[in-house]
PDB file of C-alpha atoms and ligand atoms in Angstrom:
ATOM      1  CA  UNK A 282       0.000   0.000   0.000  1.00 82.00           C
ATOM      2  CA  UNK A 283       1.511   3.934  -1.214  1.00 90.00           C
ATOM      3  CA  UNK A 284       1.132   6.320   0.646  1.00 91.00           C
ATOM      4  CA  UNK A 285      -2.503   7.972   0.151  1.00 92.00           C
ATOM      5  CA  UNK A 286      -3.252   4.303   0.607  1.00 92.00           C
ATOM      6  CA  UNK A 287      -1.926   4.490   4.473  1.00 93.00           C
ATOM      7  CA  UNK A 288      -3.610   8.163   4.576  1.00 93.00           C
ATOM      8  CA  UNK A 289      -7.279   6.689   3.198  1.00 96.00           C
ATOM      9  CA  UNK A 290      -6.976   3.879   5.028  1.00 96.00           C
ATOM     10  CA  UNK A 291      -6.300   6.059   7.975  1.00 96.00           C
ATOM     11  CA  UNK A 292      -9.607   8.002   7.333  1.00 96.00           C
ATOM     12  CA  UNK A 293     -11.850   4.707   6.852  1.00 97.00           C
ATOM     13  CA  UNK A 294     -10.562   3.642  10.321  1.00 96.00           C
ATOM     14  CA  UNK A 295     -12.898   6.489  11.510  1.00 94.00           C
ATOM     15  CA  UNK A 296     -16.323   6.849  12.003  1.00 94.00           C
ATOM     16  CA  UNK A 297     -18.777   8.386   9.267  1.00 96.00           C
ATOM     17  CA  UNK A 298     -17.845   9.357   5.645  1.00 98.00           C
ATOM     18  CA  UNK A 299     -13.777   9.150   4.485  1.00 97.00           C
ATOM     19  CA  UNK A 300     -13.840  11.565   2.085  1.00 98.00           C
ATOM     20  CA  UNK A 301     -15.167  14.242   4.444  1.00 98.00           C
ATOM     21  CA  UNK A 302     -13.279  13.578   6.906  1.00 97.00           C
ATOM     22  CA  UNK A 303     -10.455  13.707   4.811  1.00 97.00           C
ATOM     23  CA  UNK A 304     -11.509  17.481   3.087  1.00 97.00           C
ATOM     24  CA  UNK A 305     -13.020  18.628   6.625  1.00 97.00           C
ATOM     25  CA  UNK A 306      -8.892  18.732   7.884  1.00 96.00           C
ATOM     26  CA  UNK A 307      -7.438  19.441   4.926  1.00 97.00           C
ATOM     27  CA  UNK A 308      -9.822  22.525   4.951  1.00 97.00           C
ATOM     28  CA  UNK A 309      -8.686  22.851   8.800  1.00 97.00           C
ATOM     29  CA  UNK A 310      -5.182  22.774   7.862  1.00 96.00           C
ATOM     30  CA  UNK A 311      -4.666  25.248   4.719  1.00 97.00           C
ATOM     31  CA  UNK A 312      -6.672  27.949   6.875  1.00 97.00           C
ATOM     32  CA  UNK A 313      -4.456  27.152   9.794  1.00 96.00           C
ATOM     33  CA  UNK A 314      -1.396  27.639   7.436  1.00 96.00           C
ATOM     34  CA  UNK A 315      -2.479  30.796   6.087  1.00 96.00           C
ATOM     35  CA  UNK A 316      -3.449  32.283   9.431  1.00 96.00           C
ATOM     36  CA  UNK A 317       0.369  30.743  10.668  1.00 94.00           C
ATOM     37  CA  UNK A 318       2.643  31.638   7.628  1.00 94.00           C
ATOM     38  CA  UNK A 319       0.549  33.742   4.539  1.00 95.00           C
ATOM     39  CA  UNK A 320      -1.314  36.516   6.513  1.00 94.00           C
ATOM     40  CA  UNK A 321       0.978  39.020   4.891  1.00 95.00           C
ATOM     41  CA  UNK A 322       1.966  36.858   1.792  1.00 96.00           C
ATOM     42  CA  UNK A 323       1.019  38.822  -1.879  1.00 97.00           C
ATOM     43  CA  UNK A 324      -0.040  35.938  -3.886  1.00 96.00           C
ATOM     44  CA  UNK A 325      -2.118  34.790  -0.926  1.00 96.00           C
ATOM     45  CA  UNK A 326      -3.985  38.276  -0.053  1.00 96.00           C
ATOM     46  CA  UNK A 327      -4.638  38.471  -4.275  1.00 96.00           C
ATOM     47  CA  UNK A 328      -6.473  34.959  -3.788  1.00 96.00           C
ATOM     48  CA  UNK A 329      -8.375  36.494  -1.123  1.00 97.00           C
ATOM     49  CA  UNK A 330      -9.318  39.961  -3.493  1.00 97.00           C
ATOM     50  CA  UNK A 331     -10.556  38.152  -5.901  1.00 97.00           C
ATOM     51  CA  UNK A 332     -13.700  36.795  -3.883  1.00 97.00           C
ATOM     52  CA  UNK A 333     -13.752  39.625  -1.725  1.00 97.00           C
ATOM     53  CA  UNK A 334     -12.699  37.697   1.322  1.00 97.00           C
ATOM     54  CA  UNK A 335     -13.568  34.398   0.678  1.00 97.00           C
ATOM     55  CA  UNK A 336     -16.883  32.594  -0.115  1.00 96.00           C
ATOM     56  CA  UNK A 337     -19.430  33.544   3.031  1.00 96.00           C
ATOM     57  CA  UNK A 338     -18.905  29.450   4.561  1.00 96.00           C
ATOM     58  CA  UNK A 339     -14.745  30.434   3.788  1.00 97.00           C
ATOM     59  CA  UNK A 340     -14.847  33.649   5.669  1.00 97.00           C
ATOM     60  CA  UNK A 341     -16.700  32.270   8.580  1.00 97.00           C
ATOM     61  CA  UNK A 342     -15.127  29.137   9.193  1.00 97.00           C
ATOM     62  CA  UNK A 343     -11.570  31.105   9.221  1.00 96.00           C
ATOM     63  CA  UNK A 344     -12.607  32.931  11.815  1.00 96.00           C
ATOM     64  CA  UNK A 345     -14.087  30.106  13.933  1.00 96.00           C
ATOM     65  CA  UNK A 346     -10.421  28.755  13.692  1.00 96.00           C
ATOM     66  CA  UNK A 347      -8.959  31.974  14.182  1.00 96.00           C
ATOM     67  CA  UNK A 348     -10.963  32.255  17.434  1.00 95.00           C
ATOM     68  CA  UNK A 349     -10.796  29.540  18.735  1.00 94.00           C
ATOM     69  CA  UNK A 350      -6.434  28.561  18.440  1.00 91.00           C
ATOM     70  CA  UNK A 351      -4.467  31.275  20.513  1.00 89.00           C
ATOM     71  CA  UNK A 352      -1.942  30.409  17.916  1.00 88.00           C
ATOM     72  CA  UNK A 353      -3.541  32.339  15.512  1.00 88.00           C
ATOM     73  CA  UNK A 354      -5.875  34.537  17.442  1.00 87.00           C
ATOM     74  CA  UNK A 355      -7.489  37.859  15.809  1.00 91.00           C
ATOM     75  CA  UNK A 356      -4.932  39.531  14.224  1.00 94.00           C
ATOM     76  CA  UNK A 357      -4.510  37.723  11.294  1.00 94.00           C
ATOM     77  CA  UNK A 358      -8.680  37.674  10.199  1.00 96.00           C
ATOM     78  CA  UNK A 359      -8.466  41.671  11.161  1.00 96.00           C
ATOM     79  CA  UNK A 360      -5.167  42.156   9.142  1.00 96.00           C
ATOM     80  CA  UNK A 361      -6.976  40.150   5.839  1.00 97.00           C
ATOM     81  CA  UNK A 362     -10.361  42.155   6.389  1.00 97.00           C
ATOM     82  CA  UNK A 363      -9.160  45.100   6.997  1.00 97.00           C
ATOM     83  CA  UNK A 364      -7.761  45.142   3.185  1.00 97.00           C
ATOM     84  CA  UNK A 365     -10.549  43.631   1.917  1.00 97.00           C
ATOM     85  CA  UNK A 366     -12.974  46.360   3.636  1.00 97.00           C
ATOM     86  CA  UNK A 367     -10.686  48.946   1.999  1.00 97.00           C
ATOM     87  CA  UNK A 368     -11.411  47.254  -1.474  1.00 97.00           C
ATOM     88  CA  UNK A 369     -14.760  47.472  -0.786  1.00 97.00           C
ATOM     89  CA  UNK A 370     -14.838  51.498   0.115  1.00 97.00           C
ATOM     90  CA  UNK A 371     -12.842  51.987  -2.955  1.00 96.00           C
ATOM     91  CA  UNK A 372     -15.044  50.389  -5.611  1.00 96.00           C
ATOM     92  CA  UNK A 373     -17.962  52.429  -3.817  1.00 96.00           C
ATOM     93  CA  UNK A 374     -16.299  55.478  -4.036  1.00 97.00           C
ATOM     94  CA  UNK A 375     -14.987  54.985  -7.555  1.00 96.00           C
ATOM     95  CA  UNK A 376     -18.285  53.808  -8.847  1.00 94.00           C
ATOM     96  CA  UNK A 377     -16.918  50.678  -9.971  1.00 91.00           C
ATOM     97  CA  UNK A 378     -19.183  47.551  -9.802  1.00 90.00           C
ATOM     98  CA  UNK A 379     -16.620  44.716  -7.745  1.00 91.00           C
ATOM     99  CA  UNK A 380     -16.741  41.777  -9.508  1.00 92.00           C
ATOM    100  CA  UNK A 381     -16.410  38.558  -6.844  1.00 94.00           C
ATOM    101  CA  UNK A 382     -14.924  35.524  -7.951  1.00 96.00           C
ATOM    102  CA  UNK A 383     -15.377  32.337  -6.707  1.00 96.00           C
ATOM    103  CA  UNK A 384     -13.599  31.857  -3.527  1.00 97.00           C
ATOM    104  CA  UNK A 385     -10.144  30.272  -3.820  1.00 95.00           C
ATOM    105  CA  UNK A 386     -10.496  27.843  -0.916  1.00 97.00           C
ATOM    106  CA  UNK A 387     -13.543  26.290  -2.212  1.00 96.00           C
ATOM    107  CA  UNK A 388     -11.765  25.880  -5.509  1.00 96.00           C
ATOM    108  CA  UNK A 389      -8.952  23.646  -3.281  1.00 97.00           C
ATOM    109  CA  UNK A 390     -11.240  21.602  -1.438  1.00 97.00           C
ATOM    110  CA  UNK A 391     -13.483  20.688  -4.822  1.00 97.00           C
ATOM    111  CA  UNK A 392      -9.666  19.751  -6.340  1.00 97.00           C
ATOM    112  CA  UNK A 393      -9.084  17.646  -3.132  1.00 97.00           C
ATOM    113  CA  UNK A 394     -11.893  15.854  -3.461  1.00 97.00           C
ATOM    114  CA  UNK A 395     -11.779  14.964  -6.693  1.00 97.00           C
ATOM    115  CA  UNK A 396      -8.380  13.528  -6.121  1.00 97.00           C
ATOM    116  CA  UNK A 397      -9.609  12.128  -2.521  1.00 97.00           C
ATOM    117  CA  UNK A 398     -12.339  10.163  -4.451  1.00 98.00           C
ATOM    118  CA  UNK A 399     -10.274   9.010  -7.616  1.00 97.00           C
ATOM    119  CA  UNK A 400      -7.444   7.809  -5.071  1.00 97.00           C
ATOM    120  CA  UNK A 401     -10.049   5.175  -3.189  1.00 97.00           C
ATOM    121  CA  UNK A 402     -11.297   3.906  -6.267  1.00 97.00           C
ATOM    122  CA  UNK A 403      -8.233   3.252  -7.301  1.00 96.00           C
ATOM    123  CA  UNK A 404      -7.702   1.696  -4.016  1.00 96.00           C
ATOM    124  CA  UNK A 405     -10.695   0.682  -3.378  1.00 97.00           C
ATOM    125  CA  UNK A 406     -10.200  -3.279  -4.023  1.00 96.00           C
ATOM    126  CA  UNK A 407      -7.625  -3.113  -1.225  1.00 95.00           C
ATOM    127  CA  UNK A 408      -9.339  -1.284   0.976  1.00 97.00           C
ATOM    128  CA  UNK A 409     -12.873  -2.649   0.669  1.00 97.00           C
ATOM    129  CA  UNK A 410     -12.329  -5.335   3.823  1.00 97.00           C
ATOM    130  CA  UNK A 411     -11.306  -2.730   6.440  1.00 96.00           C
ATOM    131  CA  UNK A 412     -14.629  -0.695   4.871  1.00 97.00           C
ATOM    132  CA  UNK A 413     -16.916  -3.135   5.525  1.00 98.00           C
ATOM    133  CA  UNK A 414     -15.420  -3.956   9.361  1.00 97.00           C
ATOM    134  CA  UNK A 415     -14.978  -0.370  10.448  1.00 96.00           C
ATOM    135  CA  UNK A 416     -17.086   2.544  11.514  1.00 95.00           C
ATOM    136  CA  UNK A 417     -17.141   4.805   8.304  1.00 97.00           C
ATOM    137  CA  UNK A 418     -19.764   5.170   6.293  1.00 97.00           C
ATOM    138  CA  UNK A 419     -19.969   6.893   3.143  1.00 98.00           C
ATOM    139  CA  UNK A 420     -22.260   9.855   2.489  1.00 98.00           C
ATOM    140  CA  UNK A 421     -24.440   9.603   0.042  1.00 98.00           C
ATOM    141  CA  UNK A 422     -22.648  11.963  -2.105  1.00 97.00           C
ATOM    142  CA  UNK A 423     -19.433  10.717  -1.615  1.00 98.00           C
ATOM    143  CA  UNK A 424     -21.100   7.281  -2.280  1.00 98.00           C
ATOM    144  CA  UNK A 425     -22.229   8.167  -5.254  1.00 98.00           C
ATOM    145  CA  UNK A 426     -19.127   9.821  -6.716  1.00 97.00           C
ATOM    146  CA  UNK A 427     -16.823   6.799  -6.196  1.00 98.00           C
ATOM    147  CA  UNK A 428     -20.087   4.305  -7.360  1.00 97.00           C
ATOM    148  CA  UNK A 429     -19.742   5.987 -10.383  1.00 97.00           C
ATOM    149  CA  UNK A 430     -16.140   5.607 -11.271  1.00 97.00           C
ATOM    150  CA  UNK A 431     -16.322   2.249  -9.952  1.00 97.00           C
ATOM    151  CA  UNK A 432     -19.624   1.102 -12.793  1.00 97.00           C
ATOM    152  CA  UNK A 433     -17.476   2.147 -15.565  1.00 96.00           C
ATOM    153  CA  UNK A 434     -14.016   0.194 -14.239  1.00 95.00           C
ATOM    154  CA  UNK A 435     -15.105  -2.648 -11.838  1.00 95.00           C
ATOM    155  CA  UNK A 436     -18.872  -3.837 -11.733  1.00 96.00           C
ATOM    156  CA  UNK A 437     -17.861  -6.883  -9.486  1.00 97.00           C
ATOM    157  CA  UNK A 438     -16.494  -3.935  -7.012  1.00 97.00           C
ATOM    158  CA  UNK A 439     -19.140  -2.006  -7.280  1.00 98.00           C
ATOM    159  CA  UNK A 440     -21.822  -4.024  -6.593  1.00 98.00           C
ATOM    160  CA  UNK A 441     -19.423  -5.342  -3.466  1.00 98.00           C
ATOM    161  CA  UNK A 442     -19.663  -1.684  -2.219  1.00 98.00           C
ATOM    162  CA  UNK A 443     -23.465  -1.237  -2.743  1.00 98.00           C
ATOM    163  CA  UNK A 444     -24.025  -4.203  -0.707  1.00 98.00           C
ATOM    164  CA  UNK A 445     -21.588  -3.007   2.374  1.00 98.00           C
ATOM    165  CA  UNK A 446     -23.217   0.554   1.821  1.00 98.00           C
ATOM    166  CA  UNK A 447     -27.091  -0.948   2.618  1.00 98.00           C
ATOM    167  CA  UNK A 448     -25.563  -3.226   5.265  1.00 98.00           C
ATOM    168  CA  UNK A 449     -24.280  -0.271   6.958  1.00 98.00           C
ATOM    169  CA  UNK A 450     -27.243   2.461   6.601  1.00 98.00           C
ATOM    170  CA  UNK A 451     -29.341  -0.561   7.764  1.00 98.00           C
ATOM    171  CA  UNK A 452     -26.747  -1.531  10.822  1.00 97.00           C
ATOM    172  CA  UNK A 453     -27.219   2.649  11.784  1.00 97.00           C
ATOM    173  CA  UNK A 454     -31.368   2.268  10.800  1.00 97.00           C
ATOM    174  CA  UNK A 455     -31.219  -0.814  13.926  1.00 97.00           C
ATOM    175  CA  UNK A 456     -29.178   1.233  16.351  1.00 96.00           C
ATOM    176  CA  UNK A 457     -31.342   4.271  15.895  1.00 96.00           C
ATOM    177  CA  UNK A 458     -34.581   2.290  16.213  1.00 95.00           C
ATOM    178  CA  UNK A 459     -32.728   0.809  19.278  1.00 94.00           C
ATOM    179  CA  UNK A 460     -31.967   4.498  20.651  1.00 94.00           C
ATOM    180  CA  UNK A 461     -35.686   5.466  20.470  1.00 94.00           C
ATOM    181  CA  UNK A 462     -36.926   2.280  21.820  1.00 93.00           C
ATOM    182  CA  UNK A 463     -34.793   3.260  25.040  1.00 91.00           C
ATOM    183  CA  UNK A 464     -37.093   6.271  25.197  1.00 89.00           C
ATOM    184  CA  UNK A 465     -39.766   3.948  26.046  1.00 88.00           C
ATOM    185  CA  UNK A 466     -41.321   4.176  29.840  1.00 87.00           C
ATOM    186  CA  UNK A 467     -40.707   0.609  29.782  1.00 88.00           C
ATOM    187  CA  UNK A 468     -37.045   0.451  28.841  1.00 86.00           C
ATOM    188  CA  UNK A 469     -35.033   0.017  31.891  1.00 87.00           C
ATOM    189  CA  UNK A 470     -31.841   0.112  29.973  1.00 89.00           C
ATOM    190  CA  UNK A 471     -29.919   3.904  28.930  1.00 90.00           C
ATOM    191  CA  UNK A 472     -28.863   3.905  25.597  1.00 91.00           C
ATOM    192  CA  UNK A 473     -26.010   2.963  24.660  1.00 92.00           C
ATOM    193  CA  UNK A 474     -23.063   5.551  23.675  1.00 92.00           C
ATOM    194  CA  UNK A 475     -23.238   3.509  19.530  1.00 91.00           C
ATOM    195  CA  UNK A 476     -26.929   4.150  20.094  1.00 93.00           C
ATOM    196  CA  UNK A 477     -27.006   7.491  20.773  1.00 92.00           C
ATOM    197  CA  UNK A 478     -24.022   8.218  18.120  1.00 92.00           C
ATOM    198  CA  UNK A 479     -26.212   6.897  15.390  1.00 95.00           C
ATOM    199  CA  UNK A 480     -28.037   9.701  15.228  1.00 94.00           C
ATOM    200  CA  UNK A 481     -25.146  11.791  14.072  1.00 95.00           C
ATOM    201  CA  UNK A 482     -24.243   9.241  11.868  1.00 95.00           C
ATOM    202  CA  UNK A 483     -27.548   8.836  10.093  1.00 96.00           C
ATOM    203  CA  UNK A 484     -27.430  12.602   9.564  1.00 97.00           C
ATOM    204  CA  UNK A 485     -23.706  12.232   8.263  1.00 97.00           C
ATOM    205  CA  UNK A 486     -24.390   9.396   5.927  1.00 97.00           C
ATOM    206  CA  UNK A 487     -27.381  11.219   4.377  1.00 97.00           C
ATOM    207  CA  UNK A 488     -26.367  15.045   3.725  1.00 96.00           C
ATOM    208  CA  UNK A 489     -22.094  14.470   4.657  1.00 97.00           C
ATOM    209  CA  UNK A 490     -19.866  16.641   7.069  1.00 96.00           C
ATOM    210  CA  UNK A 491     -21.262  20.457   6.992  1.00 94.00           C
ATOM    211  CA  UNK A 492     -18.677  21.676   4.216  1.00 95.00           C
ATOM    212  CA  UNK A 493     -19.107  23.924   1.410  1.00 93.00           C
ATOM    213  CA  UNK A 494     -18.215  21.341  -1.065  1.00 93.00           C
ATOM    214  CA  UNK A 495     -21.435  19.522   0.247  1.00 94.00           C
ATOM    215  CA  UNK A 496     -23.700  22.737  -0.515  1.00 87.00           C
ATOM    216  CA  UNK A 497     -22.669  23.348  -4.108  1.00 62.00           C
ATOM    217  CA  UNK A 498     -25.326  21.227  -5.389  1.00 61.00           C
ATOM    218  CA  UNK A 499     -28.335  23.450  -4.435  1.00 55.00           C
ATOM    219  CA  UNK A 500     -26.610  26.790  -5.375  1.00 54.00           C
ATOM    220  CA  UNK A 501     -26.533  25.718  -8.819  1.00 54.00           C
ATOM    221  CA  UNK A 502     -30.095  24.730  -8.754  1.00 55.00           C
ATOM    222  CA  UNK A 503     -30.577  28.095  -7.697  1.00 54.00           C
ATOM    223  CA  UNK A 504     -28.770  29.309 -10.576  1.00 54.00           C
ATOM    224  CA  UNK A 505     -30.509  27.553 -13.054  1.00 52.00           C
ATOM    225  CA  UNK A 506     -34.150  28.530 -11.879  1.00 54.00           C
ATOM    226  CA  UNK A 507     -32.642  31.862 -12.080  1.00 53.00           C
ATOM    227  CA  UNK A 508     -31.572  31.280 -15.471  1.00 50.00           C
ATOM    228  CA  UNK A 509     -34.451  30.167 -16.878  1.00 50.00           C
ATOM    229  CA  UNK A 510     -36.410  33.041 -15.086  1.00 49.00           C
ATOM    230  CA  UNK A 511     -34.791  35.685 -17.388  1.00 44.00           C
TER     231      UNK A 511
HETATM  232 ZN1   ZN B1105     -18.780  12.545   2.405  1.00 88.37          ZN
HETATM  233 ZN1   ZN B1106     -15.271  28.975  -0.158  1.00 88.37          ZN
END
Protein backbone atom coordinates (compact mmCIF):
# COMPACT_ATOMS: atom_id res chain seq x y z
CA UNK A 1 0.00 0.00 0.00
CA UNK A 2 1.51 3.93 -1.21
CA UNK A 3 1.13 6.32 0.65
CA UNK A 4 -2.50 7.97 0.15
CA UNK A 5 -3.25 4.30 0.61
CA UNK A 6 -1.93 4.49 4.47
CA UNK A 7 -3.61 8.16 4.58
CA UNK A 8 -7.28 6.69 3.20
CA UNK A 9 -6.98 3.88 5.03
CA UNK A 10 -6.30 6.06 7.98
CA UNK A 11 -9.61 8.00 7.33
CA UNK A 12 -11.85 4.71 6.85
CA UNK A 13 -10.56 3.64 10.32
CA UNK A 14 -12.90 6.49 11.51
CA UNK A 15 -16.32 6.85 12.00
CA UNK A 16 -18.78 8.39 9.27
CA UNK A 17 -17.85 9.36 5.65
CA UNK A 18 -13.78 9.15 4.49
CA UNK A 19 -13.84 11.56 2.09
CA UNK A 20 -15.17 14.24 4.44
CA UNK A 21 -13.28 13.58 6.91
CA UNK A 22 -10.45 13.71 4.81
CA UNK A 23 -11.51 17.48 3.09
CA UNK A 24 -13.02 18.63 6.63
CA UNK A 25 -8.89 18.73 7.88
CA UNK A 26 -7.44 19.44 4.93
CA UNK A 27 -9.82 22.53 4.95
CA UNK A 28 -8.69 22.85 8.80
CA UNK A 29 -5.18 22.77 7.86
CA UNK A 30 -4.67 25.25 4.72
CA UNK A 31 -6.67 27.95 6.88
CA UNK A 32 -4.46 27.15 9.79
CA UNK A 33 -1.40 27.64 7.44
CA UNK A 34 -2.48 30.80 6.09
CA UNK A 35 -3.45 32.28 9.43
CA UNK A 36 0.37 30.74 10.67
CA UNK A 37 2.64 31.64 7.63
CA UNK A 38 0.55 33.74 4.54
CA UNK A 39 -1.31 36.52 6.51
CA UNK A 40 0.98 39.02 4.89
CA UNK A 41 1.97 36.86 1.79
CA UNK A 42 1.02 38.82 -1.88
CA UNK A 43 -0.04 35.94 -3.89
CA UNK A 44 -2.12 34.79 -0.93
CA UNK A 45 -3.99 38.28 -0.05
CA UNK A 46 -4.64 38.47 -4.28
CA UNK A 47 -6.47 34.96 -3.79
CA UNK A 48 -8.37 36.49 -1.12
CA UNK A 49 -9.32 39.96 -3.49
CA UNK A 50 -10.56 38.15 -5.90
CA UNK A 51 -13.70 36.80 -3.88
CA UNK A 52 -13.75 39.63 -1.72
CA UNK A 53 -12.70 37.70 1.32
CA UNK A 54 -13.57 34.40 0.68
CA UNK A 55 -16.88 32.59 -0.11
CA UNK A 56 -19.43 33.54 3.03
CA UNK A 57 -18.90 29.45 4.56
CA UNK A 58 -14.75 30.43 3.79
CA UNK A 59 -14.85 33.65 5.67
CA UNK A 60 -16.70 32.27 8.58
CA UNK A 61 -15.13 29.14 9.19
CA UNK A 62 -11.57 31.11 9.22
CA UNK A 63 -12.61 32.93 11.82
CA UNK A 64 -14.09 30.11 13.93
CA UNK A 65 -10.42 28.76 13.69
CA UNK A 66 -8.96 31.97 14.18
CA UNK A 67 -10.96 32.26 17.43
CA UNK A 68 -10.80 29.54 18.73
CA UNK A 69 -6.43 28.56 18.44
CA UNK A 70 -4.47 31.28 20.51
CA UNK A 71 -1.94 30.41 17.92
CA UNK A 72 -3.54 32.34 15.51
CA UNK A 73 -5.88 34.54 17.44
CA UNK A 74 -7.49 37.86 15.81
CA UNK A 75 -4.93 39.53 14.22
CA UNK A 76 -4.51 37.72 11.29
CA UNK A 77 -8.68 37.67 10.20
CA UNK A 78 -8.47 41.67 11.16
CA UNK A 79 -5.17 42.16 9.14
CA UNK A 80 -6.98 40.15 5.84
CA UNK A 81 -10.36 42.16 6.39
CA UNK A 82 -9.16 45.10 7.00
CA UNK A 83 -7.76 45.14 3.19
CA UNK A 84 -10.55 43.63 1.92
CA UNK A 85 -12.97 46.36 3.64
CA UNK A 86 -10.69 48.95 2.00
CA UNK A 87 -11.41 47.25 -1.47
CA UNK A 88 -14.76 47.47 -0.79
CA UNK A 89 -14.84 51.50 0.12
CA UNK A 90 -12.84 51.99 -2.95
CA UNK A 91 -15.04 50.39 -5.61
CA UNK A 92 -17.96 52.43 -3.82
CA UNK A 93 -16.30 55.48 -4.04
CA UNK A 94 -14.99 54.98 -7.56
CA UNK A 95 -18.29 53.81 -8.85
CA UNK A 96 -16.92 50.68 -9.97
CA UNK A 97 -19.18 47.55 -9.80
CA UNK A 98 -16.62 44.72 -7.75
CA UNK A 99 -16.74 41.78 -9.51
CA UNK A 100 -16.41 38.56 -6.84
CA UNK A 101 -14.92 35.52 -7.95
CA UNK A 102 -15.38 32.34 -6.71
CA UNK A 103 -13.60 31.86 -3.53
CA UNK A 104 -10.14 30.27 -3.82
CA UNK A 105 -10.50 27.84 -0.92
CA UNK A 106 -13.54 26.29 -2.21
CA UNK A 107 -11.77 25.88 -5.51
CA UNK A 108 -8.95 23.65 -3.28
CA UNK A 109 -11.24 21.60 -1.44
CA UNK A 110 -13.48 20.69 -4.82
CA UNK A 111 -9.67 19.75 -6.34
CA UNK A 112 -9.08 17.65 -3.13
CA UNK A 113 -11.89 15.85 -3.46
CA UNK A 114 -11.78 14.96 -6.69
CA UNK A 115 -8.38 13.53 -6.12
CA UNK A 116 -9.61 12.13 -2.52
CA UNK A 117 -12.34 10.16 -4.45
CA UNK A 118 -10.27 9.01 -7.62
CA UNK A 119 -7.44 7.81 -5.07
CA UNK A 120 -10.05 5.17 -3.19
CA UNK A 121 -11.30 3.91 -6.27
CA UNK A 122 -8.23 3.25 -7.30
CA UNK A 123 -7.70 1.70 -4.02
CA UNK A 124 -10.69 0.68 -3.38
CA UNK A 125 -10.20 -3.28 -4.02
CA UNK A 126 -7.62 -3.11 -1.23
CA UNK A 127 -9.34 -1.28 0.98
CA UNK A 128 -12.87 -2.65 0.67
CA UNK A 129 -12.33 -5.34 3.82
CA UNK A 130 -11.31 -2.73 6.44
CA UNK A 131 -14.63 -0.70 4.87
CA UNK A 132 -16.92 -3.14 5.53
CA UNK A 133 -15.42 -3.96 9.36
CA UNK A 134 -14.98 -0.37 10.45
CA UNK A 135 -17.09 2.54 11.51
CA UNK A 136 -17.14 4.81 8.30
CA UNK A 137 -19.76 5.17 6.29
CA UNK A 138 -19.97 6.89 3.14
CA UNK A 139 -22.26 9.86 2.49
CA UNK A 140 -24.44 9.60 0.04
CA UNK A 141 -22.65 11.96 -2.11
CA UNK A 142 -19.43 10.72 -1.61
CA UNK A 143 -21.10 7.28 -2.28
CA UNK A 144 -22.23 8.17 -5.25
CA UNK A 145 -19.13 9.82 -6.72
CA UNK A 146 -16.82 6.80 -6.20
CA UNK A 147 -20.09 4.31 -7.36
CA UNK A 148 -19.74 5.99 -10.38
CA UNK A 149 -16.14 5.61 -11.27
CA UNK A 150 -16.32 2.25 -9.95
CA UNK A 151 -19.62 1.10 -12.79
CA UNK A 152 -17.48 2.15 -15.57
CA UNK A 153 -14.02 0.19 -14.24
CA UNK A 154 -15.10 -2.65 -11.84
CA UNK A 155 -18.87 -3.84 -11.73
CA UNK A 156 -17.86 -6.88 -9.49
CA UNK A 157 -16.49 -3.93 -7.01
CA UNK A 158 -19.14 -2.01 -7.28
CA UNK A 159 -21.82 -4.02 -6.59
CA UNK A 160 -19.42 -5.34 -3.47
CA UNK A 161 -19.66 -1.68 -2.22
CA UNK A 162 -23.46 -1.24 -2.74
CA UNK A 163 -24.02 -4.20 -0.71
CA UNK A 164 -21.59 -3.01 2.37
CA UNK A 165 -23.22 0.55 1.82
CA UNK A 166 -27.09 -0.95 2.62
CA UNK A 167 -25.56 -3.23 5.27
CA UNK A 168 -24.28 -0.27 6.96
CA UNK A 169 -27.24 2.46 6.60
CA UNK A 170 -29.34 -0.56 7.76
CA UNK A 171 -26.75 -1.53 10.82
CA UNK A 172 -27.22 2.65 11.78
CA UNK A 173 -31.37 2.27 10.80
CA UNK A 174 -31.22 -0.81 13.93
CA UNK A 175 -29.18 1.23 16.35
CA UNK A 176 -31.34 4.27 15.89
CA UNK A 177 -34.58 2.29 16.21
CA UNK A 178 -32.73 0.81 19.28
CA UNK A 179 -31.97 4.50 20.65
CA UNK A 180 -35.69 5.47 20.47
CA UNK A 181 -36.93 2.28 21.82
CA UNK A 182 -34.79 3.26 25.04
CA UNK A 183 -37.09 6.27 25.20
CA UNK A 184 -39.77 3.95 26.05
CA UNK A 185 -41.32 4.18 29.84
CA UNK A 186 -40.71 0.61 29.78
CA UNK A 187 -37.04 0.45 28.84
CA UNK A 188 -35.03 0.02 31.89
CA UNK A 189 -31.84 0.11 29.97
CA UNK A 190 -29.92 3.90 28.93
CA UNK A 191 -28.86 3.90 25.60
CA UNK A 192 -26.01 2.96 24.66
CA UNK A 193 -23.06 5.55 23.67
CA UNK A 194 -23.24 3.51 19.53
CA UNK A 195 -26.93 4.15 20.09
CA UNK A 196 -27.01 7.49 20.77
CA UNK A 197 -24.02 8.22 18.12
CA UNK A 198 -26.21 6.90 15.39
CA UNK A 199 -28.04 9.70 15.23
CA UNK A 200 -25.15 11.79 14.07
CA UNK A 201 -24.24 9.24 11.87
CA UNK A 202 -27.55 8.84 10.09
CA UNK A 203 -27.43 12.60 9.56
CA UNK A 204 -23.71 12.23 8.26
CA UNK A 205 -24.39 9.40 5.93
CA UNK A 206 -27.38 11.22 4.38
CA UNK A 207 -26.37 15.04 3.72
CA UNK A 208 -22.09 14.47 4.66
CA UNK A 209 -19.87 16.64 7.07
CA UNK A 210 -21.26 20.46 6.99
CA UNK A 211 -18.68 21.68 4.22
CA UNK A 212 -19.11 23.92 1.41
CA UNK A 213 -18.21 21.34 -1.06
CA UNK A 214 -21.44 19.52 0.25
CA UNK A 215 -23.70 22.74 -0.52
CA UNK A 216 -22.67 23.35 -4.11
CA UNK A 217 -25.33 21.23 -5.39
CA UNK A 218 -28.34 23.45 -4.43
CA UNK A 219 -26.61 26.79 -5.38
CA UNK A 220 -26.53 25.72 -8.82
CA UNK A 221 -30.10 24.73 -8.75
CA UNK A 222 -30.58 28.10 -7.70
CA UNK A 223 -28.77 29.31 -10.58
CA UNK A 224 -30.51 27.55 -13.05
CA UNK A 225 -34.15 28.53 -11.88
CA UNK A 226 -32.64 31.86 -12.08
CA UNK A 227 -31.57 31.28 -15.47
CA UNK A 228 -34.45 30.17 -16.88
CA UNK A 229 -36.41 33.04 -15.09
CA UNK A 230 -34.79 35.69 -17.39
ZN1 LIG B 1 -18.78 12.54 2.41
ZN1 LIG C 1 -15.27 28.98 -0.16
Amino acid sequence: MDLIGIYLREAIQESGCPVCRILKKYEEDIIGQILYEHVNTPSVREKFAESLGLCTYHAWKMKEIAYSNPLYGGLGVAIIYEHMLSIYINSLKSGKNLEEKKCYLCDLVEIKEQHTIEALADRLSELIEEYKDSEAILCKKHYEELISILKKRNSGLAEELRKIQIEKLERTKDLMRAFIEKFDYRSKEAPTEREATSVLKAIESLKGLPLEVNFVKKRKQRRFFLGNRD
